[in-house]
XYZ file of C-alpha atoms in Angstrom:
482
model
C 178.639 41.472 156.554
C 181.978 41.539 154.995
C 183.353 40.690 151.597
C 185.231 37.344 151.400
C 187.422 36.289 148.507
C 186.573 32.686 147.547
C 189.195 30.225 146.308
C 187.618 30.632 142.897
C 188.714 34.297 143.019
C 185.172 35.634 143.188
C 184.497 38.411 145.770
C 181.195 37.535 147.525
C 179.418 39.453 150.263
C 179.151 37.146 153.251
C 176.345 37.342 155.801
C 177.626 37.925 159.379
C 174.415 36.578 160.823
C 172.400 33.308 160.708
C 168.682 32.877 159.880
C 166.661 31.671 162.764
C 163.058 32.644 161.800
C 161.766 32.263 158.295
C 158.724 33.526 156.278
C 157.347 31.296 153.554
C 157.401 32.697 150.013
C 155.334 31.809 146.922
C 156.097 32.317 143.279
C 152.640 32.297 141.774
C 152.297 31.336 137.997
C 152.721 34.033 135.444
C 149.103 33.972 134.416
C 148.139 34.984 137.893
C 150.932 37.582 137.915
C 149.392 39.071 134.707
C 146.002 39.149 136.366
C 147.476 40.643 139.579
C 149.390 43.588 137.933
C 146.253 44.499 135.868
C 144.126 44.497 139.018
C 146.734 46.746 140.574
C 146.535 49.234 137.752
C 150.162 48.502 136.921
C 151.081 50.097 140.187
C 153.337 47.872 142.308
C 152.193 49.635 145.483
C 148.717 48.111 144.971
C 149.826 44.527 144.532
C 148.804 42.005 147.211
C 151.614 40.449 149.230
C 150.258 37.095 148.426
C 151.032 37.548 144.715
C 154.625 38.714 145.422
C 157.774 36.463 145.384
C 160.519 38.991 146.282
C 159.311 42.279 147.667
C 161.908 44.891 146.800
C 159.555 47.828 146.922
C 161.206 49.508 149.867
C 163.440 49.107 152.836
C 160.882 50.970 155.002
C 159.489 48.984 157.830
C 160.535 45.537 156.287
C 164.038 45.176 157.540
C 164.635 42.022 159.666
C 164.934 42.570 163.399
C 167.659 40.909 165.406
C 167.207 38.540 168.269
C 168.108 41.341 170.641
C 165.362 43.558 169.315
C 162.773 40.912 169.507
C 163.767 40.129 173.108
C 163.665 43.865 174.055
C 160.025 44.009 172.985
C 159.065 41.705 175.794
C 160.163 44.185 178.573
C 158.248 47.186 177.099
C 156.616 49.508 179.606
C 152.956 50.109 178.421
C 152.354 53.198 180.441
C 150.538 55.980 178.385
C 152.745 58.699 179.965
C 156.231 58.518 181.520
C 157.092 55.152 179.928
C 160.449 53.628 180.869
C 160.729 52.412 177.329
C 160.669 55.997 176.080
C 163.262 57.028 178.704
C 165.598 54.245 177.392
C 165.170 55.509 173.747
C 165.729 59.146 174.838
C 168.947 58.217 176.494
C 170.122 56.203 173.485
C 169.341 59.124 171.211
C 171.400 61.554 173.393
C 174.259 58.953 173.561
C 174.448 58.506 169.881
C 173.628 61.925 168.474
C 174.605 64.145 171.439
C 171.166 65.921 171.223
C 169.298 66.421 174.501
C 165.859 66.881 173.159
C 163.766 64.216 171.383
C 160.268 63.910 170.071
C 158.782 60.638 169.028
C 156.635 60.320 165.865
C 155.028 57.347 164.092
C 157.295 57.601 161.078
C 159.525 59.903 159.037
C 156.807 61.762 157.183
C 155.180 62.712 160.442
C 158.423 64.443 161.408
C 158.339 66.242 158.033
C 154.794 67.432 158.735
C 155.751 68.826 162.086
C 158.909 70.540 161.034
C 157.227 72.049 157.963
C 154.336 73.411 159.984
C 156.640 75.047 162.432
C 159.325 76.506 160.075
C 157.891 76.844 156.566
C 155.864 79.893 155.855
C 154.248 81.194 152.660
C 156.984 82.547 150.300
C 159.823 80.945 152.147
C 162.466 78.678 150.551
C 163.875 75.215 151.649
C 167.115 74.528 149.765
C 168.352 70.878 149.848
C 170.576 68.491 148.059
C 167.551 66.626 146.622
C 163.956 66.277 147.443
C 162.041 63.289 148.693
C 158.369 62.901 147.655
C 156.643 63.459 151.009
C 159.203 66.057 152.194
C 158.425 68.210 149.044
C 154.605 67.811 149.463
C 154.693 69.050 153.138
C 156.797 72.003 152.290
C 154.534 72.961 149.277
C 151.404 72.527 151.400
C 152.735 75.008 153.832
C 153.521 77.588 151.192
C 157.212 77.006 150.718
C 159.330 76.388 147.655
C 161.851 73.520 147.331
C 165.263 74.559 145.795
C 167.440 71.567 144.817
C 171.208 72.036 144.708
C 172.514 68.533 143.929
C 176.016 68.694 142.433
C 176.444 68.136 138.671
C 177.707 64.531 139.279
C 174.474 63.659 141.157
C 172.338 63.647 138.008
C 174.780 61.550 135.836
C 173.666 58.043 135.451
C 177.139 56.704 135.311
C 180.050 58.095 137.215
C 182.964 57.269 139.440
C 182.318 60.039 141.834
C 182.060 58.629 145.397
C 179.606 61.135 146.742
C 177.011 62.045 144.109
C 174.658 63.228 146.908
C 176.649 66.201 147.783
C 175.049 69.652 147.819
C 176.334 72.433 145.511
C 177.330 74.881 148.225
C 178.081 77.687 145.618
C 174.522 77.541 144.411
C 173.269 77.439 148.092
C 175.226 80.631 148.855
C 173.905 82.312 145.708
C 170.231 81.668 146.746
C 170.888 83.092 150.272
C 172.491 86.182 148.674
C 169.511 86.568 146.312
C 166.515 86.123 148.591
C 168.072 86.841 151.917
C 168.622 84.587 154.890
C 165.307 85.524 156.520
C 163.478 83.843 153.562
C 165.219 80.592 154.173
C 163.108 78.359 156.349
C 165.872 75.966 156.805
C 168.475 74.064 154.732
C 167.748 70.373 154.433
C 170.346 67.674 153.671
C 169.062 64.209 152.908
C 171.524 61.496 153.620
C 171.550 58.720 151.001
C 169.512 60.677 148.523
C 166.524 58.426 147.630
C 165.395 59.592 144.324
C 168.802 59.670 142.498
C 169.952 56.242 143.385
C 170.606 56.168 147.084
C 173.764 58.295 146.539
C 175.666 59.423 149.607
C 177.142 62.697 150.664
C 180.429 63.274 152.172
C 181.174 64.358 155.736
C 183.362 67.211 154.266
C 180.333 68.476 152.068
C 178.092 68.397 155.026
C 180.739 70.390 157.014
C 180.726 73.066 154.254
C 176.933 73.291 154.205
C 176.882 73.641 157.994
C 179.485 76.390 157.776
C 177.246 78.436 155.338
C 174.225 77.917 157.598
C 176.080 78.952 160.750
C 177.527 82.064 158.996
C 173.988 83.126 157.785
C 172.023 82.194 160.913
C 170.005 79.495 159.140
C 168.947 76.133 160.665
C 170.456 72.930 159.128
C 167.890 70.151 159.163
C 169.202 66.686 158.449
C 167.055 63.732 157.227
C 168.875 60.720 158.764
C 166.457 57.994 157.555
C 169.174 56.526 155.266
C 172.053 57.273 157.595
C 173.154 53.621 157.922
C 174.200 53.271 154.329
C 175.666 56.731 154.215
C 177.912 55.950 157.255
C 179.262 52.943 155.449
C 180.082 55.043 152.321
C 181.800 57.716 154.383
C 183.927 55.261 156.205
C 184.751 53.294 152.919
C 185.215 56.216 150.566
C 186.241 59.268 152.515
C 190.019 59.151 153.223
C 189.784 61.156 156.372
C 187.289 58.781 157.932
C 188.762 55.444 157.087
C 190.223 54.964 160.675
C 187.194 56.416 162.483
C 184.448 54.243 163.947
C 180.828 54.342 162.828
C 179.992 55.916 166.121
C 182.585 58.631 165.732
C 181.452 59.528 162.281
C 177.876 59.600 163.450
C 178.631 62.197 166.206
C 180.559 64.272 163.799
C 177.615 64.422 161.480
C 175.294 65.244 164.329
C 177.488 67.947 165.732
C 177.083 69.801 162.384
C 173.245 69.935 162.467
C 170.550 71.827 164.410
C 167.680 69.297 163.855
C 167.902 65.619 162.921
C 164.829 63.612 161.984
C 164.417 60.076 160.746
C 162.168 57.246 159.898
C 163.022 54.253 162.167
C 161.459 52.077 159.493
C 164.760 52.576 157.880
C 167.178 53.664 160.502
C 166.958 51.225 163.367
C 165.013 48.529 161.660
C 161.841 49.207 163.760
C 158.594 51.071 163.050
C 158.516 54.645 164.217
C 160.613 57.755 163.927
C 161.739 60.848 165.731
C 162.849 64.483 165.772
C 166.202 65.272 167.651
C 167.155 68.774 168.575
C 169.940 70.445 170.574
C 167.934 73.613 171.073
C 165.202 73.904 173.769
C 163.258 76.609 171.812
C 163.147 74.342 168.759
C 161.830 71.561 170.990
C 159.150 73.681 172.506
C 157.955 74.960 169.115
C 157.438 71.301 167.829
C 156.241 69.718 171.162
C 152.716 70.657 170.938
C 152.287 69.449 167.453
C 153.491 65.987 168.461
C 150.742 65.838 171.015
C 148.229 67.073 168.561
C 149.089 64.916 165.568
C 150.931 61.922 166.982
C 150.041 61.103 170.572
C 151.607 61.842 173.953
C 155.322 62.927 174.190
C 156.518 59.483 175.437
C 155.023 57.467 172.607
C 154.310 59.691 169.568
C 152.039 57.240 167.916
C 154.330 54.268 168.303
C 153.830 51.030 170.156
C 156.231 50.916 173.213
C 157.350 47.620 171.856
C 158.530 49.424 168.660
C 160.250 51.951 170.929
C 162.251 49.220 172.684
C 163.154 47.689 169.338
C 164.239 51.064 167.975
C 166.521 51.624 170.970
C 168.338 48.312 170.314
C 168.226 48.888 166.542
C 170.004 52.346 166.800
C 172.756 50.757 168.903
C 173.091 47.969 166.377
C 173.516 50.563 163.648
C 176.775 51.639 165.255
C 178.167 48.164 164.267
C 180.099 48.204 161.018
C 179.020 44.656 160.089
C 175.423 45.909 160.214
C 175.698 49.105 158.111
C 177.769 47.460 155.373
C 175.296 44.606 154.537
C 172.839 46.671 152.442
C 175.482 48.457 150.374
C 177.526 45.330 149.682
C 174.553 43.282 148.619
C 173.416 46.231 146.363
C 176.885 46.411 144.934
C 176.803 42.768 144.078
C 173.539 43.180 142.117
C 174.698 46.406 140.438
C 177.992 44.876 139.338
C 176.439 41.704 137.934
C 173.903 43.804 135.893
C 176.473 46.129 134.752
C 178.565 43.219 133.457
C 175.588 42.017 131.463
C 175.173 45.363 129.874
C 172.101 46.297 131.743
C 171.973 50.176 132.366
C 172.251 50.782 136.040
C 173.214 53.772 138.278
C 176.914 53.780 139.195
C 178.604 53.766 141.445
C 176.347 51.535 143.512
C 174.598 53.493 146.204
C 172.524 52.560 149.233
C 168.878 51.695 149.672
C 168.717 49.480 146.575
C 169.954 48.760 143.071
C 168.702 51.427 140.641
C 168.055 50.545 137.014
C 168.089 53.351 134.487
C 164.709 52.794 132.973
C 165.040 55.500 130.503
C 167.915 53.738 128.790
C 166.520 50.259 129.483
C 163.332 50.999 127.523
C 164.567 53.914 125.464
C 161.679 53.375 122.982
C 159.175 54.358 125.532
C 158.712 58.112 125.702
C 158.801 59.789 129.110
C 155.129 60.766 128.651
C 154.328 57.078 128.823
C 156.222 56.454 132.185
C 159.043 54.093 131.320
C 160.010 53.532 134.924
C 156.522 52.503 135.816
C 156.319 50.184 132.820
C 159.541 48.475 133.633
C 158.451 47.947 137.245
C 155.289 46.218 135.949
C 157.239 44.125 133.454
C 159.698 42.884 136.022
C 156.855 41.843 138.256
C 155.351 39.943 135.404
C 158.587 37.945 134.566
C 159.801 37.314 138.187
C 157.148 38.101 140.832
C 159.666 40.804 141.929
C 158.086 43.972 143.268
C 160.296 47.027 142.688
C 159.382 50.739 142.926
C 159.008 53.306 140.237
C 161.289 56.309 140.882
C 160.582 58.523 137.830
C 157.869 60.866 136.597
C 154.922 58.977 138.273
C 156.712 59.834 141.504
C 156.413 63.535 140.518
C 153.133 65.505 140.295
C 151.610 67.890 137.741
C 152.261 71.641 138.043
C 149.529 74.094 138.946
C 148.330 74.294 135.294
C 148.031 70.502 135.088
C 151.064 70.007 132.978
C 153.242 66.927 133.533
C 156.388 67.416 135.530
C 159.044 64.992 134.232
C 161.649 63.555 136.623
C 165.292 64.201 136.092
C 165.827 60.430 136.153
C 163.524 57.562 135.255
C 164.664 54.832 137.720
C 163.450 51.483 138.796
C 164.500 50.943 142.398
C 165.018 47.483 143.794
C 165.334 48.064 147.549
C 167.494 45.620 149.591
C 165.887 45.411 153.048
C 168.638 44.699 155.547
C 169.071 41.064 156.721
C 166.264 39.828 154.620
C 167.350 38.319 151.288
C 169.889 35.552 150.448
C 172.462 35.683 147.719
C 170.614 33.062 145.674
C 167.499 35.154 145.732
C 169.444 38.186 144.512
C 170.899 36.113 141.725
C 167.400 35.120 140.639
C 166.592 38.906 140.381
C 169.636 39.509 138.258
C 168.747 36.553 136.022
C 165.229 37.793 135.353
C 166.413 41.366 134.746
C 168.938 40.180 132.210
C 166.277 38.169 130.375
C 163.883 41.134 130.450
C 166.693 43.452 129.063
C 167.199 41.016 126.182
C 163.472 41.139 125.415
C 162.906 44.902 126.328
C 161.333 45.770 122.912
C 158.211 43.813 124.044
C 157.713 46.296 126.942
C 155.308 49.150 126.139
C 154.255 52.362 127.852
C 151.538 53.296 130.403
C 148.798 55.870 130.726
C 146.799 57.024 133.735
C 143.310 55.845 134.208
C 142.947 56.997 137.779
C 145.221 59.822 138.799
C 145.290 61.381 142.269
C 146.480 65.103 142.546
C 149.227 64.351 145.074
C 151.403 61.350 145.827
C 149.995 59.591 142.757
C 152.649 56.899 142.886
C 150.927 55.502 145.943
C 147.369 55.320 144.622
C 147.243 55.882 140.955
C 146.157 53.297 138.402
C 147.421 52.968 134.743
C 146.945 50.687 131.865
C 149.087 49.628 129.039
C 149.176 51.904 125.882
C 149.163 48.684 123.785
C 148.653 44.949 124.508
C 152.246 44.592 125.451
C 151.760 42.562 128.726
C 150.318 39.668 126.792
C 153.149 39.705 124.293
C 155.703 39.633 127.112
C 153.970 36.780 128.835
C 153.890 34.815 125.610
C 157.608 35.180 125.084
C 158.345 34.385 128.754
C 156.202 31.113 128.463
C 158.109 30.200 125.163
C 161.463 30.470 127.085
C 160.508 29.197 130.602
C 157.375 27.301 130.300
C 153.829 27.883 131.692
C 154.382 27.380 135.485
C 157.044 29.948 136.159
């Protein structure tokens, strides 16, 4: 994808692919959407796909595969052990990342489980730029403590800083000086920080973090799940990288890290994941757990067809016209919403457009989960499924007290090669209408609350009868059928 200036003067992201296979969509009437969101307990994770028009919940496992990926699945080697499909993937991993050792897993959180079990011990610390939900859960379950050192700019809703996902290296060194290097299980850097708006880190910042790790004898673990978007931002925004290829930037990143893990549901547009290492001892420590939890070493819980698709997908990620699609579509949505006065995270990041729910529905207290309420409201008015990224995505402390998120965000993911520009314009239109009628949105309260990862399974209900009021206003403006 590239940006093309139209004769009208408008800068529009232009798809550098054509659609050859389609999947039918339905926009069910608003009365059915009202029933559906209540059945789901106001949790968009629990909605049925048949009731969804545009699914912007996640970019995980829902990216469109290319014709080359689909073709590769037909030559998969189904052998339980010693599969040639795995050998091709292993060779591609070494070619791209320069890491000799590779362990397949069924998805990213499986890699987090294995890494945490091997390296996290009771009382240890894992400093990182920012946490992800499952990452933090695995570390805590193994007795570790997460320390977040995102830079000050990272938690600003609006900024012109190009790399809001950078780690505060001064704070990192202070922690090492305070607790000692032996208490640091590893340092983790998440590329394209998920929970603060898909904001990227710079190559220079990663170089600084790597230097601190090497000086103190600490492993640097890199979550590369959202690497594709971050590669685009490094090339576009980091002056020293403007003339480098995506492949060259990828290798420079890899050379700074000890362990790289990823979800291929995001990186590579397939379904699976993996752990890459340059050290044989690290590989041996994790190898047995792969066999125990995932499957044999040459499939790791994945279908060999997915392994073939992942191999091709990783190679396609080295194409600049592939990695720029998501960020440019997201930038379009963010810019259109910003022009209309809708509070969004700026600059536009990767993964998806992020709405500042705390400002959008500022009348809803954080104790009533404004991001969750906004997600339910947007589904109601457009059949659009987004994801709450606020306090529902946190969990209560040991005493049962609510832990409030630094940011209350509604994330609208942009799966790669999936949506058309007209569909995104529909999303923008419904959000603008909702913002103009935001006073009709009310809060939520839990009626079924799991102890961990409650955003996946929890159910909530409205604190008032606001759903019906919002539906009535929508019908007055749009009619009954939409």
